[in-house]
Coordinates of C-alpha atoms and ligand atoms in Angstrom, one line a residue:
M1 CA 156.9 77.9 60.7
E2 CA 157.0 77.8 64.5
T3 CA 159.3 80.3 66.2
V4 CA 161.3 79.4 69.3
T5 CA 163.5 81.9 70.9
G6 CA 165.9 81.8 73.8
G7 CA 165.4 85.3 75.1
A8 CA 166.5 88.7 73.7
P9 CA 165.4 89.8 70.2
P10 CA 167.3 88.1 67.4
A11 CA 170.3 89.9 65.8
P12 CA 170.9 87.8 62.7
R13 CA 174.0 88.4 60.7
R14 CA 173.8 87.5 57.1
G15 CA 176.4 87.4 54.3
E16 CA 178.1 85.4 51.7
P17 CA 179.6 82.2 53.1
R18 CA 183.4 82.2 53.0
E19 CA 186.2 80.2 54.5
A20 CA 188.3 83.2 55.3
E21 CA 189.0 83.6 59.0
V22 CA 187.0 86.5 60.5
R23 CA 188.0 87.2 64.1
L24 CA 185.7 88.6 66.7
P25 CA 187.0 91.9 68.1
S26 CA 189.9 91.5 70.5
P27 CA 189.0 91.7 74.2
A28 CA 190.3 95.2 74.3
R29 CA 187.9 96.4 71.6
S30 CA 184.6 94.8 72.2
G31 CA 182.0 95.1 74.9
P32 CA 178.3 94.9 75.7
D33 CA 177.9 98.7 75.2
G34 CA 180.2 98.8 72.3
A35 CA 180.4 96.8 69.1
G36 CA 177.2 94.8 69.5
A37 CA 176.6 91.5 71.3
P38 CA 178.8 90.3 74.1
W39 CA 181.5 87.9 72.9
W40 CA 179.8 84.7 74.2
R41 CA 176.6 85.1 72.1
G42 CA 177.1 82.8 69.1
A43 CA 180.6 82.0 70.2
V44 CA 182.4 78.6 69.7
V45 CA 184.2 77.6 72.9
Y46 CA 186.8 74.8 72.7
Q47 CA 187.2 72.7 75.8
V48 CA 190.8 72.0 76.7
Y49 CA 191.4 69.1 79.0
V50 CA 194.9 70.4 79.8
R51 CA 196.2 67.1 81.0
S52 CA 195.6 65.5 77.6
F53 CA 196.0 68.4 75.2
R54 CA 199.7 68.7 74.6
D55 CA 202.8 68.0 76.7
A56 CA 205.5 70.6 76.2
D57 CA 207.9 69.5 79.0
G58 CA 207.9 65.8 78.2
D59 CA 206.7 64.4 81.5
G60 CA 203.8 62.6 79.8
I61 CA 201.2 65.0 81.1
G62 CA 199.7 67.9 79.1
D63 CA 200.5 71.4 80.4
L64 CA 199.9 75.1 79.9
A65 CA 202.9 75.6 77.7
G66 CA 201.4 72.8 75.6
V67 CA 198.2 74.8 75.3
R68 CA 200.1 77.9 74.3
A69 CA 201.9 75.9 71.6
G70 CA 198.5 74.7 70.3
L71 CA 196.9 78.2 70.1
D72 CA 197.6 78.7 66.5
D73 CA 195.9 75.5 65.6
L74 CA 192.9 76.6 67.6
A75 CA 192.9 80.0 66.0
R76 CA 193.0 78.3 62.6
L77 CA 190.0 76.2 63.7
G78 CA 188.3 79.5 64.4
V79 CA 187.2 79.2 68.0
D80 CA 186.3 82.3 70.0
A81 CA 187.3 81.0 73.4
I82 CA 188.9 78.1 75.3
W83 CA 187.7 76.6 78.5
L84 CA 190.5 75.1 80.6
N85 CA 189.7 72.2 82.9
P86 CA 191.0 72.9 86.4
C87 CA 194.8 73.4 86.5
Y88 CA 195.1 74.5 90.2
P89 CA 197.4 72.7 92.7
S90 CA 195.7 69.4 93.4
P91 CA 196.5 65.9 94.5
Q92 CA 194.9 64.9 91.2
R93 CA 192.6 62.3 92.8
D94 CA 189.9 63.6 90.3
H95 CA 192.4 65.2 87.9
G96 CA 192.1 68.8 89.3
Y97 CA 188.5 68.7 90.5
D98 CA 190.0 68.3 93.9
I99 CA 191.6 71.7 94.5
A100 CA 194.2 72.3 97.3
D101 CA 194.9 75.9 96.4
Y102 CA 192.5 78.0 94.4
R103 CA 195.1 80.8 93.6
D104 CA 197.9 79.0 91.9
V105 CA 198.8 76.6 89.1
D106 CA 199.7 72.9 89.7
P107 CA 203.4 72.5 89.0
V108 CA 202.5 69.6 86.8
Y109 CA 200.8 72.1 84.5
G110 CA 203.2 75.0 84.9
T111 CA 203.3 78.2 86.8
L112 CA 201.1 81.3 87.3
A113 CA 203.5 83.0 84.8
D114 CA 202.6 80.3 82.2
L115 CA 199.0 81.0 82.7
D116 CA 199.5 84.7 82.4
A117 CA 201.4 84.1 79.2
L118 CA 198.7 81.8 77.9
I119 CA 196.0 84.4 78.6
A120 CA 198.1 87.1 76.8
D121 CA 198.8 84.8 73.8
A122 CA 195.1 83.8 73.6
H123 CA 193.9 87.4 73.8
A124 CA 196.4 88.4 71.1
R125 CA 194.6 86.0 68.8
G126 CA 191.1 87.2 69.9
I127 CA 190.5 84.1 71.9
R128 CA 189.0 84.4 75.4
V129 CA 190.0 82.2 78.3
V130 CA 187.4 80.6 80.6
M131 CA 188.7 78.8 83.6
D132 CA 187.0 76.1 85.7
I133 CA 186.0 76.9 89.2
V134 CA 185.1 74.1 91.7
P135 CA 183.0 75.6 94.5
N136 CA 181.0 72.6 95.6
H137 CA 184.0 70.9 97.2
C138 CA 187.8 71.2 97.6
S139 CA 190.5 68.6 98.1
D140 CA 191.1 67.1 101.5
R141 CA 194.6 68.6 101.3
H142 CA 193.1 72.2 101.2
P143 CA 194.3 74.2 104.3
W144 CA 190.7 74.8 105.3
F145 CA 189.9 71.1 105.4
R146 CA 193.1 70.2 107.1
A147 CA 192.3 72.8 109.7
A148 CA 188.8 71.4 110.0
V149 CA 190.0 67.9 110.6
A150 CA 192.5 69.2 113.2
A151 CA 189.8 71.2 115.0
D152 CA 187.1 70.1 117.4
P153 CA 183.5 69.2 116.4
G154 CA 181.4 72.4 116.5
S155 CA 184.4 74.6 115.8
D156 CA 184.4 77.5 113.2
A157 CA 186.9 75.5 111.2
R158 CA 184.4 72.6 110.8
S159 CA 181.5 74.9 110.0
R160 CA 182.9 75.4 106.5
F161 CA 182.2 71.8 105.7
L162 CA 179.3 69.4 106.3
F163 CA 180.3 67.4 109.4
V164 CA 177.8 65.4 111.4
D165 CA 178.1 63.5 114.6
S166 CA 178.7 59.8 114.8
D167 CA 176.3 57.7 116.8
G168 CA 179.4 55.8 118.1
S169 CA 179.0 52.9 115.7
D170 CA 181.0 52.3 112.5
E171 CA 177.9 53.1 110.5
P172 CA 177.7 56.3 108.4
P173 CA 174.9 58.7 109.3
N174 CA 172.7 57.4 106.5
A175 CA 172.8 55.5 103.3
W176 CA 173.5 58.4 100.9
T177 CA 175.8 57.4 98.1
S178 CA 178.4 59.4 96.3
V179 CA 178.1 60.2 92.6
F180 CA 181.2 58.2 92.1
G181 CA 179.9 55.2 94.0
G182 CA 180.2 54.1 97.6
S183 CA 179.1 56.0 100.7
A184 CA 178.9 59.8 100.7
W185 CA 180.4 59.9 104.2
T186 CA 183.9 59.5 105.6
R187 CA 184.7 59.5 109.2
V188 CA 187.5 61.6 110.8
P189 CA 189.7 61.5 112.6
D190 CA 190.3 57.8 112.7
G191 CA 190.5 56.4 116.2
S192 CA 189.3 59.6 118.0
A193 CA 186.9 59.5 120.9
D194 CA 184.5 61.9 119.2
P195 CA 184.6 61.1 115.5
Q196 CA 182.4 63.0 113.1
W197 CA 181.6 62.1 109.5
Y198 CA 181.9 64.6 106.6
F199 CA 179.8 64.6 103.5
H200 CA 181.3 64.3 100.0
A201 CA 179.1 64.1 97.0
F202 CA 182.0 62.8 95.0
D203 CA 185.2 61.1 96.2
S204 CA 186.2 61.0 99.9
S205 CA 189.1 63.3 98.9
Q206 CA 186.6 65.9 97.9
P207 CA 184.8 67.3 101.0
D208 CA 181.7 69.4 100.2
F209 CA 181.8 73.0 101.5
D210 CA 178.9 74.3 103.6
W211 CA 177.7 77.3 101.6
S212 CA 175.7 78.6 104.5
A213 CA 179.0 79.7 106.0
E214 CA 179.7 83.4 105.1
D215 CA 183.5 82.9 105.0
V216 CA 183.0 80.3 102.3
R217 CA 181.1 82.8 100.3
A218 CA 183.6 85.6 100.9
G219 CA 186.5 83.3 100.2
F220 CA 185.1 82.5 96.7
D221 CA 184.5 86.2 96.0
D222 CA 188.2 86.8 96.5
I223 CA 189.1 83.8 94.4
L224 CA 187.0 85.1 91.5
R225 CA 188.6 88.6 91.8
F226 CA 192.1 87.0 91.9
W227 CA 191.6 85.4 88.5
F228 CA 189.6 88.2 86.9
D229 CA 192.4 90.6 87.9
R230 CA 194.8 88.4 85.9
G231 CA 192.6 88.7 82.8
V232 CA 190.5 85.5 83.0
D233 CA 187.4 86.1 80.9
G234 CA 185.0 83.9 82.7
F235 CA 184.3 80.7 84.7
R236 CA 182.7 77.4 84.0
I237 CA 181.1 76.5 87.4
D238 CA 181.5 72.9 88.4
V239 CA 178.5 71.2 89.9
A240 CA 176.6 74.5 89.7
H241 CA 173.4 72.7 90.9
G242 CA 174.9 71.4 94.1
L243 CA 176.7 74.0 96.2
V244 CA 173.8 74.9 98.4
K245 CA 172.1 72.1 100.3
R246 CA 168.9 72.1 102.2
T247 CA 169.5 73.3 105.8
P248 CA 169.6 71.7 108.2
L249 CA 171.0 68.9 106.1
P250 CA 168.1 66.4 105.7
I251 CA 169.9 63.4 106.8
D252 CA 166.7 61.5 107.5
D253 CA 165.6 61.8 103.9
P254 CA 166.9 58.8 101.9
S255 CA 166.1 60.6 98.6
Q256 CA 169.1 62.9 98.6
D257 CA 166.8 65.5 97.0
G258 CA 168.0 68.1 99.5
L259 CA 171.5 67.9 98.1
W260 CA 170.8 69.3 94.7
R261 CA 169.0 72.1 92.8
Q262 CA 168.2 74.2 95.9
G263 CA 166.8 77.6 95.1
G264 CA 169.2 79.3 97.5
V265 CA 172.1 78.8 95.1
V266 CA 170.9 81.7 93.0
D267 CA 171.9 84.1 95.8
V268 CA 175.5 82.9 95.3
Y269 CA 175.3 83.5 91.6
R270 CA 173.8 87.0 92.0
R271 CA 176.8 87.8 94.2
W272 CA 179.2 86.5 91.6
R273 CA 177.4 88.3 88.7
R274 CA 177.9 91.6 90.6
I275 CA 181.6 90.8 90.8
G276 CA 181.9 89.8 87.2
D277 CA 179.9 92.9 86.0
S278 CA 182.1 95.2 88.1
Y279 CA 184.9 94.5 85.6
R280 CA 183.0 96.3 82.8
G281 CA 185.1 99.4 82.0
S282 CA 187.9 98.5 84.3
D283 CA 191.5 97.3 83.8
G284 CA 191.8 98.9 80.4
G285 CA 189.2 96.6 79.0
D286 CA 185.4 97.0 78.8
E287 CA 184.0 93.6 79.4
P288 CA 182.0 92.0 82.2
R289 CA 183.2 88.6 83.0
Y290 CA 181.2 85.5 81.9
F291 CA 179.7 82.6 84.0
I292 CA 178.4 79.3 82.7
G293 CA 177.1 76.7 85.1
E294 CA 177.5 72.9 84.9
A295 CA 174.0 72.1 86.1
W296 CA 172.5 68.7 85.6
A297 CA 168.9 69.3 86.1
D298 CA 165.6 68.1 84.6
D299 CA 163.6 71.1 86.0
P300 CA 163.4 74.0 83.5
A301 CA 162.3 76.3 86.3
F302 CA 165.6 75.7 88.2
L303 CA 167.6 76.2 85.0
R304 CA 165.8 79.4 84.3
S305 CA 166.3 80.6 87.9
I306 CA 170.1 80.2 87.8
T307 CA 170.3 82.1 84.5
A308 CA 168.1 85.0 85.5
P309 CA 169.3 88.3 84.2
D310 CA 171.2 89.0 87.4
A311 CA 172.7 85.5 87.9
L312 CA 174.7 83.2 85.6
H313 CA 174.9 84.0 81.9
Q314 CA 174.3 80.5 80.8
S315 CA 174.1 76.9 81.8
F316 CA 174.8 73.9 79.6
A317 CA 171.9 72.5 77.7
F318 CA 172.6 68.9 78.7
A319 CA 169.2 67.8 77.5
L320 CA 170.6 67.7 74.0
L321 CA 173.8 65.9 74.9
I322 CA 172.0 62.8 76.2
Q323 CA 169.6 62.3 73.3
P324 CA 169.8 59.3 71.1
W325 CA 170.2 60.0 67.3
F326 CA 166.5 60.5 66.4
A327 CA 165.2 63.7 64.9
H328 CA 162.1 63.9 67.1
R329 CA 164.2 63.5 70.3
L330 CA 166.8 66.1 69.2
R331 CA 164.1 68.5 68.3
A332 CA 162.3 68.1 71.6
A333 CA 165.6 68.6 73.5
I334 CA 166.4 71.8 71.4
D335 CA 163.0 73.2 72.1
A336 CA 163.2 72.4 75.8
S337 CA 166.7 73.9 76.1
L338 CA 165.7 77.1 74.3
A339 CA 162.7 77.4 76.6
A340 CA 164.8 76.8 79.7
A341 CA 167.6 79.3 78.7
G342 CA 168.0 82.7 80.2
P343 CA 168.4 86.0 78.3
E344 CA 171.9 85.1 77.1
G345 CA 170.6 82.0 75.4
P346 CA 171.6 78.4 75.7
A347 CA 175.1 76.8 75.7
W348 CA 175.2 73.6 73.7
A349 CA 177.6 70.7 73.9
L350 CA 177.4 67.2 72.6
S351 CA 180.5 66.0 74.4
N352 CA 182.8 66.7 77.3
H353 CA 185.4 65.0 79.6
D354 CA 182.7 63.2 81.6
V355 CA 180.9 61.3 78.8
H356 CA 181.8 58.8 76.1
R357 CA 183.1 60.4 72.9
L358 CA 180.4 61.5 70.5
A359 CA 181.6 59.3 67.5
T360 CA 181.4 56.2 69.8
R361 CA 177.9 57.0 71.2
L362 CA 176.6 57.7 67.7
G363 CA 178.0 54.4 66.4
Q364 CA 176.1 52.4 69.0
E365 CA 172.7 51.0 68.8
R366 CA 170.0 53.8 69.0
I367 CA 167.4 53.4 71.6
D368 CA 164.2 55.5 71.1
R369 CA 163.3 56.3 74.7
D370 CA 163.7 59.0 77.3
F371 CA 167.1 59.1 79.0
D372 CA 167.3 60.5 82.5
P373 CA 169.4 63.7 82.5
L374 CA 170.5 62.9 86.0
D375 CA 171.9 59.5 85.0
M376 CA 174.8 59.9 82.5
L377 CA 175.5 56.2 82.5
S378 CA 172.3 55.3 80.7
G379 CA 172.4 58.1 78.2
A380 CA 176.0 59.1 77.6
R381 CA 178.3 56.4 79.0
R382 CA 176.8 53.3 77.6
T383 CA 179.0 50.4 76.5
G384 CA 178.2 48.0 73.7
P385 CA 179.2 47.3 70.1
V386 CA 180.3 50.4 68.0
D387 CA 180.1 50.8 64.3
P388 CA 182.9 53.3 63.7
D389 CA 182.0 54.3 60.1
L390 CA 178.4 55.0 61.1
G391 CA 179.6 56.8 64.3
L392 CA 181.9 59.0 62.3
R393 CA 179.3 59.8 59.6
R394 CA 176.8 60.7 62.3
A395 CA 179.4 62.7 64.3
R396 CA 180.0 64.9 61.2
A397 CA 176.2 65.4 60.8
A398 CA 175.9 66.1 64.6
A399 CA 178.7 68.7 64.4
A400 CA 176.9 70.5 61.7
L401 CA 173.7 70.4 63.6
L402 CA 175.4 71.6 66.8
L403 CA 177.2 74.5 65.0
A404 CA 173.9 75.6 63.5
L405 CA 172.2 76.2 66.8
P406 CA 171.7 79.7 68.1
G407 CA 173.6 80.4 71.3
T408 CA 177.0 79.4 72.4
V409 CA 178.6 76.1 71.3
Y410 CA 181.1 74.1 73.2
L411 CA 183.4 71.6 71.4
Y412 CA 185.3 69.0 73.4
Q413 CA 189.0 68.6 72.3
G414 CA 189.5 65.7 70.0
D415 CA 185.9 65.8 68.6
E416 CA 187.2 67.9 65.7
L417 CA 189.6 64.9 65.0
G418 CA 186.7 62.4 65.1
L419 CA 188.3 60.6 68.1
F420 CA 186.5 57.5 69.6
E421 CA 186.2 56.5 73.2
V422 CA 189.0 54.2 74.2
L423 CA 186.9 51.5 75.8
D424 CA 189.7 48.9 76.1
L425 CA 192.3 50.7 78.3
P426 CA 194.2 48.3 80.4
D427 CA 192.7 48.1 83.9
G428 CA 196.1 49.1 85.4
A429 CA 196.1 52.3 83.4
R430 CA 192.7 53.6 84.5
Q431 CA 192.7 56.5 86.9
D432 CA 189.2 57.7 87.2
P433 CA 187.9 57.5 90.8
I434 CA 184.6 56.1 89.3
W435 CA 186.5 53.0 88.2
R436 CA 188.1 52.7 91.7
R437 CA 185.0 53.4 93.7
T438 CA 182.7 51.1 91.8
G439 CA 185.3 48.3 92.0
G440 CA 185.6 48.3 88.2
R441 CA 181.8 47.9 87.6
E442 CA 181.9 51.2 85.7
L443 CA 184.7 52.0 83.3
G444 CA 184.5 55.7 84.2
R445 CA 185.8 58.5 82.1
D446 CA 189.4 57.8 81.2
G447 CA 188.5 56.7 77.7
C448 CA 187.5 60.2 76.6
R449 CA 190.6 61.7 78.2
V450 CA 193.3 59.9 76.2
P451 CA 196.0 62.3 75.1
L452 CA 195.5 63.9 71.7
P453 CA 197.3 62.7 68.6
W454 CA 199.0 65.6 66.9
T455 CA 201.1 63.7 64.4
A456 CA 200.6 60.3 62.8
D457 CA 204.2 59.4 63.6
G458 CA 206.2 59.5 66.8
P459 CA 206.0 57.6 70.0
S460 CA 203.4 59.8 71.6
M461 CA 201.9 60.9 68.3
G462 CA 203.3 64.4 68.9
F463 CA 201.5 64.8 72.2
G464 CA 204.8 65.2 73.8
P465 CA 208.4 65.4 72.6
D466 CA 209.7 62.2 71.0
D467 CA 212.2 61.6 73.8
G468 CA 209.6 62.4 76.5
A469 CA 207.8 60.1 79.0
A470 CA 205.0 58.0 77.7
P471 CA 201.6 59.7 77.8
W472 CA 199.7 59.4 81.1
L473 CA 197.1 57.2 79.4
P474 CA 198.2 54.9 76.6
Q475 CA 197.0 56.0 73.1
P476 CA 195.6 53.3 70.9
E477 CA 197.4 52.8 67.6
D478 CA 194.3 53.8 65.6
Y479 CA 194.6 57.3 67.0
R480 CA 197.4 57.8 64.3
G481 CA 194.7 57.8 61.7
H482 CA 193.0 60.7 63.4
A483 CA 196.2 62.8 63.9
R484 CA 195.9 66.5 63.4
D485 CA 198.8 66.8 60.9
R486 CA 197.1 64.2 58.7
A487 CA 193.7 65.9 59.0
E488 CA 195.1 69.3 58.3
N489 CA 196.0 68.3 54.8
D490 CA 192.9 66.4 54.0
P491 CA 190.0 68.6 52.8
A492 CA 187.6 65.8 53.5
S493 CA 188.6 65.4 57.1
I494 CA 186.3 66.1 60.0
L495 CA 188.8 68.8 61.1
A496 CA 188.4 70.6 57.8
L497 CA 184.6 70.2 58.2
H498 CA 184.8 71.8 61.6
R499 CA 186.8 74.7 60.3
R500 CA 184.4 75.4 57.5
L501 CA 181.4 75.0 59.8
I502 CA 182.8 77.5 62.3
A503 CA 183.7 80.1 59.6
L504 CA 180.2 79.7 58.0
R505 CA 178.5 79.9 61.5
R506 CA 180.2 83.2 62.1
D507 CA 178.7 84.7 59.0
L508 CA 175.3 82.9 58.8
V509 CA 174.3 82.3 62.4
G510 CA 176.2 85.0 64.3
S511 CA 174.5 86.0 67.5
A512 CA 171.0 85.0 66.4
D513 CA 169.1 83.7 69.4
G514 CA 166.1 81.9 68.0
L515 CA 165.3 79.3 65.3
E516 CA 162.3 78.5 63.2
W517 CA 161.4 74.9 62.5
I518 CA 160.6 74.3 58.9
D519 CA 157.6 72.0 58.7
P520 CA 156.6 69.7 57.3
A521 CA 159.8 67.7 57.0
P522 CA 160.0 64.0 56.2
P523 CA 160.2 61.6 59.2
G524 CA 163.7 61.6 60.5
V525 CA 164.5 65.1 59.2
L526 CA 165.1 68.1 61.4
A527 CA 165.0 71.3 59.5
F528 CA 165.2 74.9 60.8
A529 CA 166.2 78.4 59.8
V530 CA 168.5 80.4 62.0
G531 CA 169.8 83.9 61.1
G532 CA 170.9 83.5 57.5
L533 CA 171.2 79.7 57.6
V534 CA 168.9 76.8 56.9
C535 CA 170.1 73.5 58.4
A536 CA 168.6 70.1 57.6
T537 CA 169.7 67.0 59.4
N538 CA 168.6 63.5 58.5
T539 CA 169.0 61.0 61.4
E540 CA 167.8 58.0 59.3
G541 CA 170.0 55.9 57.1
A542 CA 168.0 56.3 53.9
D543 CA 168.2 59.5 51.8
A544 CA 165.2 61.9 52.4
A545 CA 163.6 64.1 49.8
W546 CA 163.5 67.6 51.2
R547 CA 163.7 71.1 49.7
P548 CA 164.7 74.2 51.5
P549 CA 162.7 77.4 51.2
A550 CA 163.0 79.3 47.9
G551 CA 166.2 81.3 47.7
A552 CA 168.3 79.0 49.9
R553 CA 171.6 78.0 48.4
L554 CA 173.4 74.8 49.3
V555 CA 176.7 75.7 50.9
L556 CA 177.8 72.6 52.8
S557 CA 177.0 68.9 53.3
T558 CA 178.6 66.6 55.8
C559 CA 178.8 63.8 53.2
D560 CA 179.7 63.4 49.5
G561 CA 177.2 63.8 46.8
A562 CA 174.5 65.9 48.4
E563 CA 172.3 67.7 45.9
P564 CA 169.5 70.2 46.4
G565 CA 166.3 68.4 47.1
V566 CA 167.9 65.4 49.0
V567 CA 169.3 65.2 52.5
P568 CA 171.4 62.0 52.4
G569 CA 171.1 59.5 55.2
D570 CA 172.8 60.4 58.5
S571 CA 174.0 63.7 57.2
T572 CA 173.4 67.4 57.6
T573 CA 173.1 70.0 54.8
W574 CA 173.5 73.7 55.2
Y575 CA 171.9 76.3 53.0
A576 CA 172.5 80.1 53.0
L577 CA 169.5 82.3 52.7
D578 CA 170.2 85.2 50.4
A579 CA 170.0 88.4 52.3
Ligands
LIG601 C1 181.9 67.6 87.2 C2 183.2 67.6 86.4 O1 183.0 67.8 85.1 C3 183.7 66.2 86.7 O2 184.8 65.9 85.9 C4 184.1 66.1 88.2 O3 184.6 64.8 88.4 C5 182.9 66.4 89.0 N1 182.2 67.5 88.6 C6 183.3 66.6 90.5 O4 184.0 67.8 90.6

């Protein structure tokens, strides 16, 4: 057996599998120097896209009170933490990734008091709260950008952003394109004698900060402290590979390489880590705060550098997310991600609010080739015919594979209900700037953000009150079949499967940080041991003959009729190793 580890020595936890809920220590009791591993090692983090989770006030848009109302369901699911997508005041041009005020809550989502109450309620259930910080850019309504636009070229106010002079023509400084389509430059102010262009990696309403400006750095230090002081347990860092650009901005280089993955970003994260670590032992708790980066990168050295022991704790292992459903490709991505992870291990996700839903992707035609991790469209936002039965069967198998992996696991809301991408939203309903900026060439991401179905009945399927406004994106009728209330009472549902996987993971995988491949395995079968668990996933349609090591006991299969000695097609089987 080949051993692959992600960093620190393994700390396997073994025991009898049981469904009973076992909670991690509450925030007040645990800590790195106290009861073992820090909370994020081995944790399951549930991603809450607030806008689409649950609407308590009936305006058709999810809110923080709705998240509070759903906490018991999340506690029953067994998650250790929630990650909230941005809920700061924002014009919502990119649904919160365009922040106008980093120290408040958008009224559409509630108030600061609602957030405080959510943190308190979550902590009372042993659930940590991770917020989303967007440091690469802000909204064009942010006071700093408004001041910059009002100020002269060369002013201090403009030095916080990436302004460059115009040559007097209507042409932008170069042909750089925005990630969302169209030019990466917008000119301000319109009609002025000395117009300048500002750079935006995303929408024109999202001007990029210049991170070489010290007051940008100092400003974010204060923002972090503001939220940590309120009890926020950590941050997911948006565009973590993009903050720092090559200086001076290489505008003569058409490649755009100087915009991403610059080594200097690690200095920012070292600074943040010192702030997060300073909370250890303070405010009545004893926990450092946690940082995870959203870094799309194909360079392991860069990923390792940002998760050095004095920088971020983790960055997402996106290499796995983009893989087609082939055992050899999944294995290679797992190996690469373990090798690229820092001492706190990898953070795995198969889905999020930027890619097509897992069940849809897995129900599409498989293509056995490399996908570019920097091009989500090819790997994770493909269109094409979908076989829903196959997609769901594989989504169950994929969930069991994901939840067997050592490290931290992120689940995207709705995947526990087996939701599919809504590919046929009416054009008029679509809101993603990608749809707008590509003139409809790309569908964008609305289809994975459709409000959740809580009940099979009711006009908004329990997303909001029955007499409330219609959900901000229309829910397809077939979402009723995925409703949480129906799944709750069905022991064969994908929700019941997730609950069982998470409970078993706690006992069998725990905070183990390495896995051992079990070879040989038949073609199409991925088999490994981790902590006290053996996991075997068959990515082919036909059953495979495969036996786990002696002493391993079958505890779970993602499909009916699994027997020791066979891994049914497109399924995963879990075995417990007797201690
Ligand atoms: C990544 C976020 O996940 C995505 O939703 C957002 O549009 C971009 N960053 C820009 O902030």
